[in-house]
Short mmCIF file of C-alpha atoms in Angstrom, two decimals:
data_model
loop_
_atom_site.label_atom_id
_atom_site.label_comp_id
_atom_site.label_asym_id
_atom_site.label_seq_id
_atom_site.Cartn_x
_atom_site.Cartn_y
_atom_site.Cartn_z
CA UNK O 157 73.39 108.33 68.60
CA UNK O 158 71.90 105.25 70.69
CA UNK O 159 74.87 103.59 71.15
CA UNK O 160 76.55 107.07 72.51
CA UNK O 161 73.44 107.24 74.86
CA UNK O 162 73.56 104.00 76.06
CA UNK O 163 77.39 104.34 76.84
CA UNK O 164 76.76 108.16 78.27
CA UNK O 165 74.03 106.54 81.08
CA UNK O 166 75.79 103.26 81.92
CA UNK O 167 78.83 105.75 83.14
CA UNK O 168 76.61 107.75 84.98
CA UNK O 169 75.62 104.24 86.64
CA UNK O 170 78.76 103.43 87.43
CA UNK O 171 79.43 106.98 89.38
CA UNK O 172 76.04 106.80 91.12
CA UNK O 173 77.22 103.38 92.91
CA UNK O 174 81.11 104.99 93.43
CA UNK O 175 79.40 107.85 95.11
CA UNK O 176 76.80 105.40 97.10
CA UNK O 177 79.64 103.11 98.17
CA UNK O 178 81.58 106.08 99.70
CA UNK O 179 78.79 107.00 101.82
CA UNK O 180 78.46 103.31 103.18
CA UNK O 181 81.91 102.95 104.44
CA UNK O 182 82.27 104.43 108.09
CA UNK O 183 84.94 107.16 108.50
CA UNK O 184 87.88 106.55 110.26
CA UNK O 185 88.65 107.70 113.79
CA UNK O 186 89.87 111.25 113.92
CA UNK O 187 93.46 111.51 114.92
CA UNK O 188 94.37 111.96 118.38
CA UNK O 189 97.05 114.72 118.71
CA UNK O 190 95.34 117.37 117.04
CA UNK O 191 94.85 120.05 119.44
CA UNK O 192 93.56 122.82 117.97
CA UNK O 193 91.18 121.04 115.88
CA UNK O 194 90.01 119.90 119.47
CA UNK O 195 89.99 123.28 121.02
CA UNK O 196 85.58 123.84 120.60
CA UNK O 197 85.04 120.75 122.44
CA UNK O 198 84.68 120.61 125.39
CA UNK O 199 86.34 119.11 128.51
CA UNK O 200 84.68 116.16 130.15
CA UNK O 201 85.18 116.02 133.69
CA UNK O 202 85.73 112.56 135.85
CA UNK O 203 86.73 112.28 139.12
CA UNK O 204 88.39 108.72 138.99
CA UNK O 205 89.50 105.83 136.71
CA UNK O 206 86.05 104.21 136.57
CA UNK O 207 84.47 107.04 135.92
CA UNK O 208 86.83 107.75 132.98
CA UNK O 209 86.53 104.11 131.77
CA UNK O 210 82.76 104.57 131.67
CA UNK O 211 83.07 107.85 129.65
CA UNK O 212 84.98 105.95 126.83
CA UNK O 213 82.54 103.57 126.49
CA UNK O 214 80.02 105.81 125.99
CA UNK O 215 78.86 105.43 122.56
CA UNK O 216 78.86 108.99 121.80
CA UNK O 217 82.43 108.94 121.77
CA UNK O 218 83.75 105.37 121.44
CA UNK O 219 86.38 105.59 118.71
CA UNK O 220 86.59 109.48 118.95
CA UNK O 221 89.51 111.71 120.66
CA UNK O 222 87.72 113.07 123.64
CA UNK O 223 89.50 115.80 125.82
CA UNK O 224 89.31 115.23 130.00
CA UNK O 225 89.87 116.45 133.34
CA UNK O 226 90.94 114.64 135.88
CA UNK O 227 89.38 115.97 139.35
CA UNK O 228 90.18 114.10 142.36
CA UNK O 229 87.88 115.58 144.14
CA UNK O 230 87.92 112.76 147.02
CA UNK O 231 91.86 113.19 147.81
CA UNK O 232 91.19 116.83 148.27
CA UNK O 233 93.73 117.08 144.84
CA UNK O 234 93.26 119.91 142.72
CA UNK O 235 92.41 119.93 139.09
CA UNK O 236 94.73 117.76 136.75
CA UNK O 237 95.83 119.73 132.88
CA UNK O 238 93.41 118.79 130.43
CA UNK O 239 94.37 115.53 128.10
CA UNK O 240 93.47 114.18 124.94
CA UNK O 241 92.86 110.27 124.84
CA UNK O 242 89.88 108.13 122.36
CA UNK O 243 89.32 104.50 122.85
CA UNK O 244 89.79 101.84 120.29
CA UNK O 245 88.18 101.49 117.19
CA UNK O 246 87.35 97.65 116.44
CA UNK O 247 90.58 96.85 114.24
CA UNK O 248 92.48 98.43 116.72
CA UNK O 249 91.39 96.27 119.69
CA UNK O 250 91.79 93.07 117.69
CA UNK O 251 95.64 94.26 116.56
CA UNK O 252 96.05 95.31 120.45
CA UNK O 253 95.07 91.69 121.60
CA UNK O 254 97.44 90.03 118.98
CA UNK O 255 99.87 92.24 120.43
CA UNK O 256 99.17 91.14 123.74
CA UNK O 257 98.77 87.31 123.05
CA UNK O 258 102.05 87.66 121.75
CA UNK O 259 103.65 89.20 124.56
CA UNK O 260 102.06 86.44 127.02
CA UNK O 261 102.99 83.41 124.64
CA UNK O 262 106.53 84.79 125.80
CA UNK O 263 106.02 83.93 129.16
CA UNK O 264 105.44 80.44 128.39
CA UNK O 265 109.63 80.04 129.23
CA UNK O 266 108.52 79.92 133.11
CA UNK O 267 107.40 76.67 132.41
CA UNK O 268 111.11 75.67 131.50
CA UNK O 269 112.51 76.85 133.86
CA UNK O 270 112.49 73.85 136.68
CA UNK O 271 114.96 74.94 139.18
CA UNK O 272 116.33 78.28 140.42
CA UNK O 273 120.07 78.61 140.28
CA UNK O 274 120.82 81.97 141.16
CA UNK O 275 119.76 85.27 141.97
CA UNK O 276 119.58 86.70 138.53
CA UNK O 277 117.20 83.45 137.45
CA UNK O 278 115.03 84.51 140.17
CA UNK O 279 114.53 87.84 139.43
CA UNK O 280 113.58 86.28 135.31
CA UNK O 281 111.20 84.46 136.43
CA UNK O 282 110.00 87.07 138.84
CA UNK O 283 109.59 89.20 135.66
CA UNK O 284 107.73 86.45 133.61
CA UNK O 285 104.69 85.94 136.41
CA UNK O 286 104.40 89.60 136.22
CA UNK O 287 104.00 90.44 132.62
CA UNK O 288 101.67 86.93 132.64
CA UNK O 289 99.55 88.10 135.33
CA UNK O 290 99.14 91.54 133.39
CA UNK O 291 98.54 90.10 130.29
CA UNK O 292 95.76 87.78 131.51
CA UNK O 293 94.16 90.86 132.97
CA UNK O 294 94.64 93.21 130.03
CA UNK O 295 92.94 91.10 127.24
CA UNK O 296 89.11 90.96 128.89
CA UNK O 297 89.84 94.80 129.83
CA UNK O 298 90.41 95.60 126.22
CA UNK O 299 87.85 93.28 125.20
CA UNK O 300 85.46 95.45 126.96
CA UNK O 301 86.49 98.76 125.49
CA UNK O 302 88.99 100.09 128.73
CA UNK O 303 91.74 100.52 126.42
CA UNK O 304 92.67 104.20 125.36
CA UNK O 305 95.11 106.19 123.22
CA UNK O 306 96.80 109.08 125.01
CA UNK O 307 99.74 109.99 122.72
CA UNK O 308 101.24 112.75 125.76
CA UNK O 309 100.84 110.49 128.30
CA UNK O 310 98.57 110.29 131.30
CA UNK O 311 98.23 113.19 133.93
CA UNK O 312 99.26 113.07 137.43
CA UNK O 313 96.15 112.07 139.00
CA UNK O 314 96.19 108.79 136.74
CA UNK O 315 99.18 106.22 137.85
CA UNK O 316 100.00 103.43 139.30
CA UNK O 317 99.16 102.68 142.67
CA UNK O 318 97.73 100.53 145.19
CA UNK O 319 94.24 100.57 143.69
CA UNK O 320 95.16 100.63 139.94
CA UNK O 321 97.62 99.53 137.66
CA UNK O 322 97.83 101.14 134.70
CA UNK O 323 99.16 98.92 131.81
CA UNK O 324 100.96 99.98 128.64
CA UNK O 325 101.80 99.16 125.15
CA UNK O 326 103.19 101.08 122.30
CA UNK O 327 101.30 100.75 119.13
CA UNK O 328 101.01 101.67 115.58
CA UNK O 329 97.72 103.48 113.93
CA UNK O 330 97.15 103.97 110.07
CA UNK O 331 96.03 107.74 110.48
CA UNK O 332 97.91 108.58 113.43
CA UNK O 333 101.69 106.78 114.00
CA UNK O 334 102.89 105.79 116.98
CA UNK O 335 100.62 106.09 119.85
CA UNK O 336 100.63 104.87 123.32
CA UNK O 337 97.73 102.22 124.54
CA UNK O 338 96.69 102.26 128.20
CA UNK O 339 95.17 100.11 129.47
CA UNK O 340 93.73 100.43 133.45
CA UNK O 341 93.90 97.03 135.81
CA UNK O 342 91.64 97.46 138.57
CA UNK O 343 93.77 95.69 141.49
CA UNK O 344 90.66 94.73 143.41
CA UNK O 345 89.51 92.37 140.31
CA UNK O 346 92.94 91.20 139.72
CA UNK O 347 95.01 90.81 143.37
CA UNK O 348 97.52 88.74 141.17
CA UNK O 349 98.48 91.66 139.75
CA UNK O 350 99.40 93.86 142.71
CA UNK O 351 100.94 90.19 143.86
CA UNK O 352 103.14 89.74 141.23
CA UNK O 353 104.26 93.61 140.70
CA UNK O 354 105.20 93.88 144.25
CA UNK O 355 106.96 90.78 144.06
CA UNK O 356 108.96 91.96 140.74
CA UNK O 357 109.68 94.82 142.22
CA UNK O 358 111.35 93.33 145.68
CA UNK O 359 113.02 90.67 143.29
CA UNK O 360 114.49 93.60 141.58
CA UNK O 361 115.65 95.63 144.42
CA UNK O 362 117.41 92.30 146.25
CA UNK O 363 118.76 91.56 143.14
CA UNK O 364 120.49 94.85 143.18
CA UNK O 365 121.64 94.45 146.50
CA UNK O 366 122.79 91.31 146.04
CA UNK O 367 124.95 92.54 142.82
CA UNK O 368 126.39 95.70 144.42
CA UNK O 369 127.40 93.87 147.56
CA UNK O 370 129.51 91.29 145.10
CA UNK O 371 131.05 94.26 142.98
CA UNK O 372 132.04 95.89 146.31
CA UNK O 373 134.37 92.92 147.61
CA UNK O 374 136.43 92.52 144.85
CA UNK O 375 139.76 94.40 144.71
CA UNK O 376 140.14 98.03 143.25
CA UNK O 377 142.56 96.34 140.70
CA UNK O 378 139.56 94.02 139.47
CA UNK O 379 137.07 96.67 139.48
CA UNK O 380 139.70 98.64 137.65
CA UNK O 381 140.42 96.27 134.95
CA UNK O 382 136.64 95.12 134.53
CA UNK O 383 136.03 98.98 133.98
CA UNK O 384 138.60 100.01 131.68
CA UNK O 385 137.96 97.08 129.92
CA UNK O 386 133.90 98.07 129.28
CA UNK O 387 135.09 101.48 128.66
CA UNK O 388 136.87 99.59 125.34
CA UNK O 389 134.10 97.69 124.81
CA UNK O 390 131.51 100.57 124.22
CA UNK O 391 133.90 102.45 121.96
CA UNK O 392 134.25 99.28 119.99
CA UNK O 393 130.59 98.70 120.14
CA UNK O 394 129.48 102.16 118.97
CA UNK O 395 132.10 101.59 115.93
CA UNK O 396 130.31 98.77 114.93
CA UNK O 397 127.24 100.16 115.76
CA UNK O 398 128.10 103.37 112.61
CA UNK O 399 129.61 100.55 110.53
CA UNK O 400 126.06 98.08 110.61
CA UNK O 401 124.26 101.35 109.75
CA UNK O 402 126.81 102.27 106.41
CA UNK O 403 126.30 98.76 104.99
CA UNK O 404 124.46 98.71 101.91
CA UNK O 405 120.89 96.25 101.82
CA UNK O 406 121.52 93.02 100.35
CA UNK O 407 122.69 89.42 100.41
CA UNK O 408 126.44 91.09 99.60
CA UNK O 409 126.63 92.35 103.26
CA UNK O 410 124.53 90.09 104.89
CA UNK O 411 128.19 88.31 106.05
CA UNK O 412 129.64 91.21 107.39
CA UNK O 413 126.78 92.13 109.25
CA UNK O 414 126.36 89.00 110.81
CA UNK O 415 130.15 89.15 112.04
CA UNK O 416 128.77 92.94 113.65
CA UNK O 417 125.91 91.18 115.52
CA UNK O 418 128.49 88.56 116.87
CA UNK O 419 130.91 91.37 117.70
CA UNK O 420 128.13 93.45 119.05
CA UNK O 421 126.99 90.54 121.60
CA UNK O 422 130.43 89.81 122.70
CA UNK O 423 130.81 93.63 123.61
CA UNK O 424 128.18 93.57 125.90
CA UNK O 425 128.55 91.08 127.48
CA UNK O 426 131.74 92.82 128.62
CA UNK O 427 129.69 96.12 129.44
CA UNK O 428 127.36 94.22 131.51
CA UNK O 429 130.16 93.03 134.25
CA UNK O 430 129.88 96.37 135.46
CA UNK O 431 126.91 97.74 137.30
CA UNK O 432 125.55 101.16 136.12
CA UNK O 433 126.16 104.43 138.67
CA UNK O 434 129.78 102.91 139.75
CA UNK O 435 131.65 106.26 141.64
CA UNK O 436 134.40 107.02 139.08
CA UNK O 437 136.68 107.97 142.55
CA UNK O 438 135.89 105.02 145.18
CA UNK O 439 134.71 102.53 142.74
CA UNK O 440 132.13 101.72 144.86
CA UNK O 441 128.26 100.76 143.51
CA UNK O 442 125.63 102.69 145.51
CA UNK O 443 123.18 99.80 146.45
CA UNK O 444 124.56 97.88 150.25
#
């Protein structure tokens, strides 16, 4: 009967610390895109980005889905929808700044890239100054709690402009999915930002020019040819495209679907020697 005893309290020991042990471990953010178990609480307004970045620190609500209205009250702007957004928990920021250190380490081509040959290599690097500049912004900002989840998106009132820049970066959550970090760059702490975006974007646009000017001059036979032939091209590509996703998982298609890749990258490469929103009657590109 002792023995039983003994056995009988040395379980209930062993619940007693189970049960203790759940109570020490912090819950986990609630998810984000809940809605109606949202719907009691209630809407804080802010009337700007900063003010929105200081309501996410907050500690009452750091890690927590939080539901806001945007008011720009000093634009004379009416009322913005109510939104659902929570910051970042602490394992979240430190997977969002892996994700972003990984991003910036591919930037590190500019430094290969000694001369500029052509139009196209200018726009790349154009591209790579950019998303360096906005990386080098983004990690203190997250760092400092600015980062936020807003699954739908971000209301009117909050975009890009000439006083912000608002960064993002899809990521993955345990309890949630997919959800969609944002991350606000104040352009006033970070000109090389708004330096760097502007110059992407005039890059981009010359680049453009520049392509639909050279598509123009050549002959309606070339144009012609170079079309019919990408029209080929994508039917072959989406063929190959239904035949990668039939193969069976394994080392005994692993040949085959490296011939698809091969085939796949030869196809658009064709494609791409035709510019997108070509008139099907004229021929013509729209960019001069």
């Amino acid at each position: 009967m002792g023995w039983v005893m003994r056995v009988c309290l040395l379980l209930l020991a062993i619940l007693a610390l189970v049960l203790i042990g759940r109570q020490l471990v912090p819950p986990a953010p609630a998810p984000l895109s809940s809605e109606s178990a949202l719907v009691d609480v209630p809407a804080l307004v802010v009337h700007d980005t900063t003010e929105l970045l200081g309501r996410l620190r907050d500690r009452e609500v750091v890690g927590e889905p939080v539901r806001l209205r945007v008011t720009p009250e000093s634009i004379g702007g009416e009322a913005q929808p109510e939104f659902w957004c929570r910051g970042l928990s602490e394992g979240e920021k430190a997977q969002a700044l892996r994700m972003v250190g990984m991003i910036r380490k591919t930037t590190d081509k500019l430094f290969e890239m000694n001369s500029i040959n052509s139009v196209d290599e200018e726009e790349q690097l154009a591209n790579l100054l950019k998303t360096r500049a906005m990386c080098d912004a983004v990690i203190p900002r997250i760092e400092a709690g600015e980062g936020f989840f807003a699954k739908d998106g971000l209301p009117a009132g909050l975009k890009s402009n000439g006083g912000w820049h608002y960064w993002n970066l899809r990521m993955r959550t345990k309890s949630e999915g997919e959800q969609l970090l944002w991350v606000p760059i104040d352009l006033q702490k970070h000109p090389d930002v708004r330096h760097h975006r502007d110059r992407a974007v005039a890059v981009r646009e010359f680049v453009r020019s520049e392509n639909a000017r050279k598509w123009n001059t050549l002959s309606l036979e070339v144009r012609r040819s170079l079309l019919d032939a990408a029209k080929a091209s994508r039917a072959a590509f989406d063929l190959l495209e239904q035949e990668r996703e039939s193969l069976p998982s394994g080392e005994s298609a692993s040949a085959r679907r490296a011939e698809i890749g091969r085939l796949m990258h030869e196809h658009r490469q064709v494609m791409a020697k035709v510019p997108p929103e070509v008139d099907p009657v004229t021929l013509d590109w729209g960019p001069r």
